[in-house]
mmCIF file of C-alpha atoms in Angstrom:
data_model
loop_
_atom_site.group_PDB
_atom_site.id
_atom_site.type_symbol
_atom_site.label_atom_id
_atom_site.label_comp_id
_atom_site.label_asym_id
_atom_site.label_seq_id
_atom_site.Cartn_x
_atom_site.Cartn_y
_atom_site.Cartn_z
ATOM 1 C CA UNK A 34 0.000 0.000 0.000
ATOM 2 C CA UNK A 35 2.803 2.421 0.901
ATOM 3 C CA UNK A 36 4.533 1.652 -2.412
ATOM 4 C CA UNK A 37 1.375 2.377 -4.418
ATOM 5 C CA UNK A 38 0.913 5.604 -2.477
ATOM 6 C CA UNK A 39 4.482 6.681 -3.271
ATOM 7 C CA UNK A 40 4.022 5.869 -6.968
ATOM 8 C CA UNK A 41 0.811 7.897 -7.038
ATOM 9 C CA UNK A 42 2.556 10.848 -5.393
ATOM 10 C CA UNK A 43 5.379 10.681 -7.942
ATOM 11 C CA UNK A 44 2.946 10.783 -10.876
ATOM 12 C CA UNK A 45 0.912 13.596 -9.354
ATOM 13 C CA UNK A 46 4.001 15.559 -8.366
ATOM 14 C CA UNK A 47 5.164 15.710 -11.963
ATOM 15 C CA UNK A 48 1.746 16.828 -13.224
ATOM 16 C CA UNK A 49 -0.116 18.473 -10.349
ATOM 17 C CA UNK A 50 2.357 19.551 -7.625
ATOM 18 C CA UNK A 51 -0.230 21.610 -5.691
ATOM 19 C CA UNK A 52 -2.564 18.610 -5.388
ATOM 20 C CA UNK A 53 0.389 16.482 -4.277
ATOM 21 C CA UNK A 54 1.179 18.829 -1.387
ATOM 22 C CA UNK A 55 -2.478 18.733 -0.324
ATOM 23 C CA UNK A 56 -2.457 14.920 -0.323
ATOM 24 C CA UNK A 57 0.703 14.812 1.802
ATOM 25 C CA UNK A 58 -0.826 17.178 4.373
ATOM 26 C CA UNK A 59 -4.092 15.206 4.343
ATOM 27 C CA UNK A 60 -2.241 11.936 4.993
ATOM 28 C CA UNK A 61 -0.211 13.545 7.782
ATOM 29 C CA UNK A 62 -3.468 14.535 9.490
ATOM 30 C CA UNK A 63 -4.669 10.930 9.307
ATOM 31 C CA UNK A 64 -1.406 9.714 10.865
ATOM 32 C CA UNK A 65 -1.835 12.208 13.706
ATOM 33 C CA UNK A 66 -5.408 10.995 14.274
ATOM 34 C CA UNK A 67 -4.128 7.398 14.378
ATOM 35 C CA UNK A 68 -1.473 8.327 16.933
ATOM 36 C CA UNK A 69 -3.922 10.171 19.191
ATOM 37 C CA UNK A 70 -6.464 7.335 18.985
ATOM 38 C CA UNK A 71 -3.783 4.759 19.776
ATOM 39 C CA UNK A 72 -2.549 6.780 22.770
ATOM 40 C CA UNK A 73 -6.066 7.083 24.214
ATOM 41 C CA UNK A 74 -6.632 3.338 23.768
ATOM 42 C CA UNK A 75 -3.186 2.636 25.247
ATOM 43 C CA UNK A 76 -4.055 4.566 28.419
ATOM 44 C CA UNK A 77 -7.433 2.855 28.755
ATOM 45 C CA UNK A 78 -5.952 -0.621 28.329
ATOM 46 C CA UNK A 79 -3.198 0.160 30.812
ATOM 47 C CA UNK A 80 -5.634 1.360 33.469
ATOM 48 C CA UNK A 81 -7.954 -1.609 32.949
ATOM 49 C CA UNK A 82 -5.458 -4.486 32.891
ATOM 50 C CA UNK A 83 -2.126 -3.388 34.372
ATOM 51 C CA UNK A 84 -2.971 -4.003 38.066
ATOM 52 C CA UNK A 85 -3.788 -7.665 37.449
ATOM 53 C CA UNK A 86 -1.098 -8.328 34.824
ATOM 54 C CA UNK A 87 1.629 -6.822 37.019
ATOM 55 C CA UNK A 88 1.169 -9.729 39.434
ATOM 56 C CA UNK A 89 2.452 -12.097 36.738
ATOM 57 C CA UNK A 90 4.896 -9.714 35.038
ATOM 58 C CA UNK A 91 7.077 -7.765 37.511
ATOM 59 C CA UNK A 92 8.713 -5.860 34.636
ATOM 60 C CA UNK A 93 5.359 -4.692 33.212
ATOM 61 C CA UNK A 94 6.240 -0.986 33.487
ATOM 62 C CA UNK A 95 9.272 -1.516 31.225
ATOM 63 C CA UNK A 96 7.128 -3.359 28.690
ATOM 64 C CA UNK A 97 4.532 -0.575 28.703
ATOM 65 C CA UNK A 98 7.270 1.978 28.087
ATOM 66 C CA UNK A 99 8.508 -0.089 25.134
ATOM 67 C CA UNK A 100 5.002 -0.420 23.704
ATOM 68 C CA UNK A 101 4.451 3.332 24.040
ATOM 69 C CA UNK A 102 7.547 3.944 21.891
ATOM 70 C CA UNK A 103 6.475 1.255 19.430
ATOM 71 C CA UNK A 104 2.924 2.602 19.027
ATOM 72 C CA UNK A 105 4.177 6.115 18.347
ATOM 73 C CA UNK A 106 5.658 4.701 15.140
ATOM 74 C CA UNK A 107 3.016 2.031 14.486
ATOM 75 C CA UNK A 108 -0.319 3.268 15.868
ATOM 76 C CA UNK A 109 -2.346 0.919 13.676
ATOM 77 C CA UNK A 110 -0.794 -2.087 15.393
ATOM 78 C CA UNK A 111 -2.599 -1.373 18.661
ATOM 79 C CA UNK A 112 -4.042 -4.908 18.489
ATOM 80 C CA UNK A 113 -0.633 -6.262 19.553
ATOM 81 C CA UNK A 114 -0.691 -4.235 22.770
ATOM 82 C CA UNK A 115 -4.348 -5.045 23.402
ATOM 83 C CA UNK A 116 -3.642 -8.781 23.132
ATOM 84 C CA UNK A 117 -0.554 -8.371 25.325
ATOM 85 C CA UNK A 118 -2.621 -6.741 28.072
ATOM 86 C CA UNK A 119 -5.966 -8.539 28.004
ATOM 87 C CA UNK A 120 -5.199 -12.142 26.998
ATOM 88 C CA UNK A 121 -5.116 -14.703 29.787
ATOM 89 C CA UNK A 122 -2.291 -17.158 29.098
ATOM 90 C CA UNK A 123 -3.026 -20.130 31.313
ATOM 91 C CA UNK A 124 0.007 -21.945 32.712
ATOM 92 C CA UNK A 125 -0.562 -25.651 32.058
ATOM 93 C CA UNK A 126 2.873 -26.934 33.057
ATOM 94 C CA UNK A 127 6.091 -25.264 34.107
ATOM 95 C CA UNK A 128 9.413 -27.079 34.181
ATOM 96 C CA UNK A 129 11.211 -24.405 36.248
ATOM 97 C CA UNK A 130 10.769 -20.870 37.514
ATOM 98 C CA UNK A 131 10.362 -18.427 34.575
ATOM 99 C CA UNK A 132 12.758 -16.023 36.280
ATOM 100 C CA UNK A 133 15.769 -18.309 35.908
ATOM 101 C CA UNK A 134 17.978 -17.034 33.083
ATOM 102 C CA UNK A 135 20.406 -19.307 31.310
ATOM 103 C CA UNK A 136 20.694 -21.080 27.933
ATOM 104 C CA UNK A 137 18.422 -19.943 25.073
ATOM 105 C CA UNK A 138 14.711 -20.687 25.347
ATOM 106 C CA UNK A 139 12.728 -21.746 22.281
ATOM 107 C CA UNK A 140 9.340 -20.012 22.055
ATOM 108 C CA UNK A 141 6.510 -21.062 19.748
ATOM 109 C CA UNK A 142 2.742 -20.833 19.253
ATOM 110 C CA UNK A 143 1.070 -23.981 17.974
ATOM 111 C CA UNK A 144 -2.329 -25.372 17.074
ATOM 112 C CA UNK A 145 -3.070 -28.884 15.794
ATOM 113 C CA UNK A 146 0.401 -29.521 14.386
ATOM 114 C CA UNK A 147 1.705 -32.476 16.384
ATOM 115 C CA UNK A 148 3.450 -34.202 13.460
ATOM 116 C CA UNK A 149 5.655 -31.209 12.664
ATOM 117 C CA UNK A 150 6.021 -30.111 16.278
ATOM 118 C CA UNK A 151 7.743 -33.376 17.207
ATOM 119 C CA UNK A 152 10.254 -32.726 14.414
ATOM 120 C CA UNK A 153 10.801 -29.145 15.635
ATOM 121 C CA UNK A 154 11.447 -30.185 19.244
ATOM 122 C CA UNK A 155 13.817 -32.999 18.253
ATOM 123 C CA UNK A 156 15.793 -30.837 15.812
ATOM 124 C CA UNK A 157 16.323 -27.962 18.216
ATOM 125 C CA UNK A 158 17.258 -30.232 21.104
ATOM 126 C CA UNK A 159 20.127 -31.371 18.870
ATOM 127 C CA UNK A 160 21.194 -27.721 18.526
ATOM 128 C CA UNK A 161 21.416 -27.503 22.309
ATOM 129 C CA UNK A 162 18.007 -26.120 23.283
ATOM 130 C CA UNK A 163 17.098 -27.485 26.708
ATOM 131 C CA UNK A 164 14.079 -25.362 27.550
ATOM 132 C CA UNK A 165 10.962 -24.558 25.555
ATOM 133 C CA UNK A 166 8.005 -22.228 26.144
ATOM 134 C CA UNK A 167 5.115 -23.385 23.961
ATOM 135 C CA UNK A 168 1.721 -21.677 23.754
ATOM 136 C CA UNK A 169 -1.084 -23.944 22.564
ATOM 137 C CA UNK A 170 -4.019 -22.182 20.903
ATOM 138 C CA UNK A 171 -6.778 -24.744 21.409
ATOM 139 C CA UNK A 172 -5.365 -27.885 19.782
ATOM 140 C CA UNK A 173 -7.660 -30.887 19.389
ATOM 141 C CA UNK A 174 -5.192 -33.328 17.787
ATOM 142 C CA UNK A 175 -3.347 -34.341 20.968
ATOM 143 C CA UNK A 176 -0.688 -31.611 20.741
ATOM 144 C CA UNK A 177 -1.381 -30.247 24.233
ATOM 145 C CA UNK A 178 -1.465 -33.699 25.813
ATOM 146 C CA UNK A 179 1.837 -34.614 24.153
ATOM 147 C CA UNK A 180 3.520 -31.368 25.239
ATOM 148 C CA UNK A 181 2.775 -31.789 28.943
ATOM 149 C CA UNK A 182 4.494 -35.195 28.906
ATOM 150 C CA UNK A 183 7.807 -33.830 27.561
ATOM 151 C CA UNK A 184 10.778 -32.798 29.692
ATOM 152 C CA UNK A 185 11.940 -29.195 29.676
ATOM 153 C CA UNK A 186 8.796 -27.735 28.091
ATOM 154 C CA UNK A 187 6.798 -24.963 29.760
ATOM 155 C CA UNK A 188 3.273 -25.254 28.385
ATOM 156 C CA UNK A 189 0.787 -22.388 28.187
ATOM 157 C CA UNK A 190 -2.682 -22.267 26.725
ATOM 158 C CA UNK A 191 -5.149 -19.755 25.334
ATOM 159 C CA UNK A 192 -8.453 -20.450 23.627
ATOM 160 C CA UNK A 193 -8.679 -16.941 22.205
ATOM 161 C CA UNK A 194 -9.593 -16.846 18.531
ATOM 162 C CA UNK A 195 -6.432 -16.625 16.427
ATOM 163 C CA UNK A 196 -5.568 -13.455 14.548
ATOM 164 C CA UNK A 197 -2.089 -12.553 13.309
ATOM 165 C CA UNK A 198 -1.562 -9.354 15.319
ATOM 166 C CA UNK A 199 -3.106 -10.913 18.434
ATOM 167 C CA UNK A 200 -0.595 -13.749 18.174
ATOM 168 C CA UNK A 201 2.279 -11.259 18.423
ATOM 169 C CA UNK A 202 0.707 -9.802 21.560
ATOM 170 C CA UNK A 203 0.622 -13.300 23.070
ATOM 171 C CA UNK A 204 4.285 -13.855 22.212
ATOM 172 C CA UNK A 205 5.302 -10.596 23.880
ATOM 173 C CA UNK A 206 3.388 -11.535 27.020
ATOM 174 C CA UNK A 207 5.056 -14.949 27.002
ATOM 175 C CA UNK A 208 8.493 -13.329 26.721
ATOM 176 C CA UNK A 209 7.600 -10.914 29.515
ATOM 177 C CA UNK A 210 7.105 -13.844 31.883
ATOM 178 C CA UNK A 211 10.784 -14.724 31.500
ATOM 179 C CA UNK A 212 13.988 -12.729 31.908
ATOM 180 C CA UNK A 213 15.591 -9.784 30.209
ATOM 181 C CA UNK A 214 19.201 -10.389 29.083
ATOM 182 C CA UNK A 215 18.111 -13.870 28.039
ATOM 183 C CA UNK A 216 18.453 -15.270 24.503
ATOM 184 C CA UNK A 217 15.321 -16.599 22.797
ATOM 185 C CA UNK A 218 14.685 -18.530 19.613
ATOM 186 C CA UNK A 219 11.239 -18.054 18.085
ATOM 187 C CA UNK A 220 10.153 -20.549 15.428
ATOM 188 C CA UNK A 221 6.771 -21.544 14.084
ATOM 189 C CA UNK A 222 5.784 -25.192 14.357
ATOM 190 C CA UNK A 223 6.815 -25.818 10.729
ATOM 191 C CA UNK A 224 10.309 -24.268 10.885
ATOM 192 C CA UNK A 225 13.796 -25.604 11.610
ATOM 193 C CA UNK A 226 16.725 -23.265 12.258
ATOM 194 C CA UNK A 227 19.928 -24.154 10.407
ATOM 195 C CA UNK A 228 23.191 -22.237 10.069
ATOM 196 C CA UNK A 229 26.713 -22.972 8.786
ATOM 197 C CA UNK A 230 28.251 -25.932 10.671
ATOM 198 C CA UNK A 231 25.126 -26.406 12.810
ATOM 199 C CA UNK A 232 25.814 -30.159 12.848
ATOM 200 C CA UNK A 233 28.877 -29.548 15.030
ATOM 201 C CA UNK A 234 28.392 -25.982 16.310
ATOM 202 C CA UNK A 235 25.810 -25.760 19.131
ATOM 203 C CA UNK A 236 23.514 -22.765 19.332
ATOM 204 C CA UNK A 237 25.361 -21.477 22.392
ATOM 205 C CA UNK A 238 28.536 -21.128 20.327
ATOM 206 C CA UNK A 239 26.660 -19.249 17.629
ATOM 207 C CA UNK A 240 25.312 -16.893 20.298
ATOM 208 C CA UNK A 241 28.836 -16.382 21.662
ATOM 209 C CA UNK A 242 29.983 -15.353 18.173
ATOM 210 C CA UNK A 243 27.103 -12.873 17.912
ATOM 211 C CA UNK A 244 27.938 -11.394 21.308
ATOM 212 C CA UNK A 245 31.589 -11.002 20.301
ATOM 213 C CA UNK A 246 30.284 -8.774 17.488
ATOM 214 C CA UNK A 247 28.010 -6.894 19.945
ATOM 215 C CA UNK A 248 24.913 -8.189 18.179
ATOM 216 C CA UNK A 249 21.760 -9.078 20.063
ATOM 217 C CA UNK A 250 19.678 -10.492 17.204
ATOM 218 C CA UNK A 251 20.187 -12.582 14.078
ATOM 219 C CA UNK A 252 18.267 -12.704 10.819
ATOM 220 C CA UNK A 253 17.458 -15.821 8.800
ATOM 221 C CA UNK A 254 16.073 -16.397 5.327
ATOM 222 C CA UNK A 255 12.894 -18.463 5.170
ATOM 223 C CA UNK A 256 13.469 -21.377 2.778
ATOM 224 C CA UNK A 257 10.244 -22.999 1.610
ATOM 225 C CA UNK A 258 10.924 -26.731 1.385
ATOM 226 C CA UNK A 259 9.201 -28.974 -1.164
ATOM 227 C CA UNK A 260 9.394 -32.330 -2.933
ATOM 228 C CA UNK A 261 9.421 -33.320 -6.597
ATOM 229 C CA UNK A 262 5.757 -34.318 -6.625
ATOM 230 C CA UNK A 263 2.598 -32.376 -7.351
ATOM 231 C CA UNK A 264 1.494 -29.720 -4.863
ATOM 232 C CA UNK A 265 -0.275 -31.258 -1.831
ATOM 233 C CA UNK A 266 0.632 -34.712 -3.177
ATOM 234 C CA UNK A 267 0.473 -37.837 -1.037
ATOM 235 C CA UNK A 268 3.103 -38.439 1.637
ATOM 236 C CA UNK A 269 4.597 -41.393 3.487
ATOM 237 C CA UNK A 270 4.259 -40.999 7.258
ATOM 238 C CA UNK A 271 6.971 -43.602 7.837
ATOM 239 C CA UNK A 272 9.558 -41.223 6.332
ATOM 240 C CA UNK A 273 10.671 -38.100 8.274
ATOM 241 C CA UNK A 274 9.169 -34.868 6.971
ATOM 242 C CA UNK A 275 12.533 -33.250 6.266
ATOM 243 C CA UNK A 276 13.519 -36.241 4.121
ATOM 244 C CA UNK A 277 10.250 -36.159 2.165
ATOM 245 C CA UNK A 278 10.595 -32.449 1.361
ATOM 246 C CA UNK A 279 14.315 -31.910 0.651
ATOM 247 C CA UNK A 280 14.283 -29.181 -2.041
ATOM 248 C CA UNK A 281 14.573 -25.406 -1.847
ATOM 249 C CA UNK A 282 15.070 -22.550 -4.317
ATOM 250 C CA UNK A 283 18.683 -21.471 -4.740
ATOM 251 C CA UNK A 284 18.327 -18.443 -7.013
ATOM 252 C CA UNK A 285 14.806 -16.974 -7.027
ATOM 253 C CA UNK A 286 15.151 -14.278 -4.354
ATOM 254 C CA UNK A 287 14.821 -10.504 -4.632
ATOM 255 C CA UNK A 288 16.527 -8.229 -2.116
ATOM 256 C CA UNK A 289 15.650 -4.808 -0.800
ATOM 257 C CA UNK A 290 15.551 -2.465 2.187
ATOM 258 C CA UNK A 291 12.662 -1.023 4.197
ATOM 259 C CA UNK A 292 12.430 1.175 7.285
ATOM 260 C CA UNK A 293 12.199 -2.037 9.310
ATOM 261 C CA UNK A 294 15.354 -3.564 7.875
ATOM 262 C CA UNK A 295 16.366 -5.934 5.055
ATOM 263 C CA UNK A 296 13.640 -7.270 2.754
ATOM 264 C CA UNK A 297 13.800 -10.661 1.033
ATOM 265 C CA UNK A 298 11.060 -11.798 -1.326
ATOM 266 C CA UNK A 299 10.696 -14.476 -3.973
ATOM 267 C CA UNK A 300 11.067 -18.214 -3.564
ATOM 268 C CA UNK A 301 8.717 -20.954 -4.768
ATOM 269 C CA UNK A 302 5.559 -19.259 -3.523
ATOM 270 C CA UNK A 303 6.394 -16.168 -5.571
ATOM 271 C CA UNK A 304 7.037 -18.315 -8.647
ATOM 272 C CA UNK A 305 3.733 -20.186 -8.425
ATOM 273 C CA UNK A 306 1.260 -17.924 -6.676
ATOM 274 C CA UNK A 307 2.198 -14.229 -6.959
ATOM 275 C CA UNK A 308 2.094 -12.283 -10.196
ATOM 276 C CA UNK A 309 3.224 -9.082 -8.493
ATOM 277 C CA UNK A 310 6.194 -8.534 -6.207
ATOM 278 C CA UNK A 311 3.998 -6.784 -3.602
ATOM 279 C CA UNK A 312 1.924 -9.965 -3.218
ATOM 280 C CA UNK A 313 4.861 -12.301 -2.671
ATOM 281 C CA UNK A 314 5.628 -13.484 0.883
ATOM 282 C CA UNK A 315 8.261 -11.848 3.054
ATOM 283 C CA UNK A 316 11.127 -14.301 3.514
ATOM 284 C CA UNK A 317 13.233 -12.673 6.222
ATOM 285 C CA UNK A 318 12.803 -13.421 9.914
ATOM 286 C CA UNK A 319 14.627 -12.574 13.131
ATOM 287 C CA UNK A 320 14.235 -15.821 15.068
ATOM 288 C CA UNK A 321 17.196 -15.471 17.451
ATOM 289 C CA UNK A 322 17.435 -12.480 19.780
ATOM 290 C CA UNK A 323 18.494 -11.323 23.227
ATOM 291 C CA UNK A 324 15.606 -9.750 25.094
ATOM 292 C CA UNK A 325 16.459 -6.295 26.388
ATOM 293 C CA UNK A 326 14.254 -3.495 27.761
ATOM 294 C CA UNK A 327 12.651 -1.677 24.831
ATOM 295 C CA UNK A 328 12.456 -4.679 22.487
ATOM 296 C CA UNK A 329 9.035 -5.495 21.033
ATOM 297 C CA UNK A 330 8.361 -8.668 19.061
ATOM 298 C CA UNK A 331 6.438 -6.957 16.255
ATOM 299 C CA UNK A 332 6.344 -10.182 14.263
ATOM 300 C CA UNK A 333 8.677 -13.026 13.391
ATOM 301 C CA UNK A 334 9.791 -10.868 10.451
ATOM 302 C CA UNK A 335 10.983 -7.808 12.365
ATOM 303 C CA UNK A 336 11.893 -6.754 15.891
ATOM 304 C CA UNK A 337 11.510 -3.243 17.282
ATOM 305 C CA UNK A 338 13.628 -1.053 17.511
ATOM 306 C CA UNK A 339 14.325 -1.573 13.822
ATOM 307 C CA UNK A 340 17.821 -0.067 13.605
ATOM 308 C CA UNK A 341 19.371 -3.278 14.932
ATOM 309 C CA UNK A 342 17.848 -5.459 12.202
ATOM 310 C CA UNK A 343 20.898 -6.600 10.226
ATOM 311 C CA UNK A 344 21.796 -8.985 7.404
ATOM 312 C CA UNK A 345 21.251 -12.749 7.190
ATOM 313 C CA UNK A 346 23.417 -15.399 8.884
ATOM 314 C CA UNK A 347 21.114 -18.455 8.937
ATOM 315 C CA UNK A 348 18.063 -20.100 7.399
ATOM 316 C CA UNK A 349 14.718 -21.434 8.548
ATOM 317 C CA UNK A 350 13.699 -24.572 6.678
ATOM 318 C CA UNK A 351 9.969 -24.051 6.183
ATOM 319 C CA UNK A 352 7.741 -27.110 5.722
ATOM 320 C CA UNK A 353 4.491 -25.462 4.646
ATOM 321 C CA UNK A 354 3.121 -27.708 1.906
ATOM 322 C CA UNK A 355 2.652 -31.186 3.329
ATOM 323 C CA UNK A 356 -0.120 -33.363 1.930
ATOM 324 C CA UNK A 357 -2.139 -32.703 5.088
ATOM 325 C CA UNK A 358 -1.835 -28.937 4.590
ATOM 326 C CA UNK A 359 -4.503 -28.795 1.894
ATOM 327 C CA UNK A 360 -7.196 -29.146 4.553
ATOM 328 C CA UNK A 361 -5.337 -26.760 6.890
ATOM 329 C CA UNK A 362 -5.061 -24.105 4.179
ATOM 330 C CA UNK A 363 -8.750 -24.464 3.325
ATOM 331 C CA UNK A 364 -9.649 -23.786 6.974
ATOM 332 C CA UNK A 365 -7.307 -20.775 7.161
ATOM 333 C CA UNK A 366 -8.739 -19.336 3.930
ATOM 334 C CA UNK A 367 -12.305 -19.845 5.127
ATOM 335 C CA UNK A 368 -11.749 -18.308 8.580
ATOM 336 C CA UNK A 369 -9.753 -15.347 7.223
ATOM 337 C CA UNK A 370 -7.766 -14.841 10.448
ATOM 338 C CA UNK A 371 -4.367 -14.408 8.829
ATOM 339 C CA UNK A 372 -2.980 -11.223 7.307
ATOM 340 C CA UNK A 373 -5.241 -9.544 4.770
ATOM 341 C CA UNK A 374 -8.119 -11.926 5.438
ATOM 342 C CA UNK A 375 -5.850 -14.912 4.623
ATOM 343 C CA UNK A 376 -5.547 -13.708 1.020
ATOM 344 C CA UNK A 377 -2.238 -15.519 0.548
ATOM 345 C CA UNK A 378 -3.860 -18.873 1.365
ATOM 346 C CA UNK A 379 -6.758 -18.090 -0.955
ATOM 347 C CA UNK A 380 -4.221 -17.601 -3.754
ATOM 348 C CA UNK A 381 -2.680 -20.994 -2.996
ATOM 349 C CA UNK A 382 -6.036 -22.713 -3.261
ATOM 350 C CA UNK A 383 -7.258 -20.826 -6.340
ATOM 351 C CA UNK A 384 -4.040 -21.622 -8.212
ATOM 352 C CA UNK A 385 -4.173 -25.250 -7.107
ATOM 353 C CA UNK A 386 -7.791 -25.651 -8.230
ATOM 354 C CA UNK A 387 -6.915 -24.219 -11.633
ATOM 355 C CA UNK A 388 -4.023 -26.673 -12.057
ATOM 356 C CA UNK A 389 -3.796 -29.716 -9.788
ATOM 357 C CA UNK A 390 -0.561 -30.840 -11.468
ATOM 358 C CA UNK A 391 1.502 -27.927 -10.153
ATOM 359 C CA UNK A 392 4.964 -28.638 -8.804
ATOM 360 C CA UNK A 393 7.523 -26.372 -7.147
ATOM 361 C CA UNK A 394 10.410 -28.095 -8.952
ATOM 362 C CA UNK A 395 12.320 -25.882 -11.420
ATOM 363 C CA UNK A 396 15.922 -25.738 -12.763
ATOM 364 C CA UNK A 397 17.115 -23.846 -9.685
ATOM 365 C CA UNK A 398 15.845 -26.437 -7.187
ATOM 366 C CA UNK A 399 18.535 -27.737 -4.823
ATOM 367 C CA UNK A 400 18.363 -30.615 -2.336
ATOM 368 C CA UNK A 401 19.264 -29.750 1.247
ATOM 369 C CA UNK A 402 21.792 -32.328 2.416
ATOM 370 C CA UNK A 403 23.413 -30.547 5.356
ATOM 371 C CA UNK A 404 24.377 -27.011 6.335
ATOM 372 C CA UNK A 405 26.957 -26.884 3.527
ATOM 373 C CA UNK A 406 23.979 -26.632 1.162
ATOM 374 C CA UNK A 407 23.398 -23.100 2.482
ATOM 375 C CA UNK A 408 26.467 -21.990 0.512
ATOM 376 C CA UNK A 409 24.218 -22.091 -2.577
ATOM 377 C CA UNK A 410 22.479 -18.966 -1.245
ATOM 378 C CA UNK A 411 25.038 -16.123 -1.382
ATOM 379 C CA UNK A 412 23.018 -13.715 0.767
ATOM 380 C CA UNK A 413 23.688 -15.912 3.841
ATOM 381 C CA UNK A 414 26.817 -14.306 5.244
ATOM 382 C CA UNK A 415 29.215 -15.516 7.969
ATOM 383 C CA UNK A 416 28.853 -13.639 11.251
ATOM 384 C CA UNK A 417 32.353 -12.174 10.962
ATOM 385 C CA UNK A 418 31.388 -10.615 7.611
ATOM 386 C CA UNK A 419 31.374 -6.854 8.186
ATOM 387 C CA UNK A 420 27.963 -5.632 7.060
ATOM 388 C CA UNK A 421 26.587 -2.160 7.548
ATOM 389 C CA UNK A 422 23.322 -1.792 9.413
ATOM 390 C CA UNK A 423 20.414 -3.060 7.362
ATOM 391 C CA UNK A 424 22.708 -3.736 4.394
ATOM 392 C CA UNK A 425 22.361 -6.820 2.231
ATOM 393 C CA UNK A 426 25.233 -8.384 0.286
#
């Protein structure tokens, strides 16, 4: 939307400069109205919910200060703060006191995704993760029951109806229950973090390298993984998911910069489902970060403050198109709870219905064998590579 607005201003400015200046002033007035409305709502939410929430979150005042700064720049994202303040996250099981800082904690929100979740837990235990904080959003497939039986997993629950911005409010509240100056790894239940030499280099060593460079967050490219069959084709449950879907795109990415940091778009979903660049999915995330006062988890894609969002040093293997995902995507499209009324999922389904023989395979497809395969993607840089803030290679 911002890009279209800028293009319109450019055209008008060359032909009708007076009208352009009027439009800029008109938009500035709308932004001011948004900021005032957000501030009023912020104060009301704080008065209504802070006394009770402070009993669970001793550092609540610091979080409110951070949200105040965040909403001054992003007043239309008030839903994140509202969900942070008014959502009751029920503690189902706690493995240790939340206030104990130490090794990195993996955080995730999950619903009805037990098959992939088992893979996620196993993979990240191998990287050295010993503690998990998982929020279940009303699973009915046995996910919650399985989680409470696992060692080292703090389990929380909310039955609130899912919506993308609300989810980020939940994640911030979950983080607030733990410590500042603690490293966290956020992944969705269909993502696996990989980085150069991850087979032999534990996550703690990677964090030590980041700290040596005075960095408190790390970006990763989202690699959509697929097989050589038709989209949503049948699968073999006796074979591990990561072995069934070994391929990723090596050369279909477009790079850019935004006020929030680096932008990566493209990949197989852009090739198959998006005619226009604006419609293609955002493929950069900041999964690994050290929580400090002032940080807001705006989304998995960007952390606030934005000026610390740097270049890419890792990848998230993204298993989004399993055979069972056809039904999942139909539900998401019907409910419309994801960004833009789940329009991205509607594109998946419309394209699939028009051509049920679609495949992601193309000449640039590469099989992921181990972390050395990441060398095929030149924008993944070693941590000791000197990169200016927000700069991409």
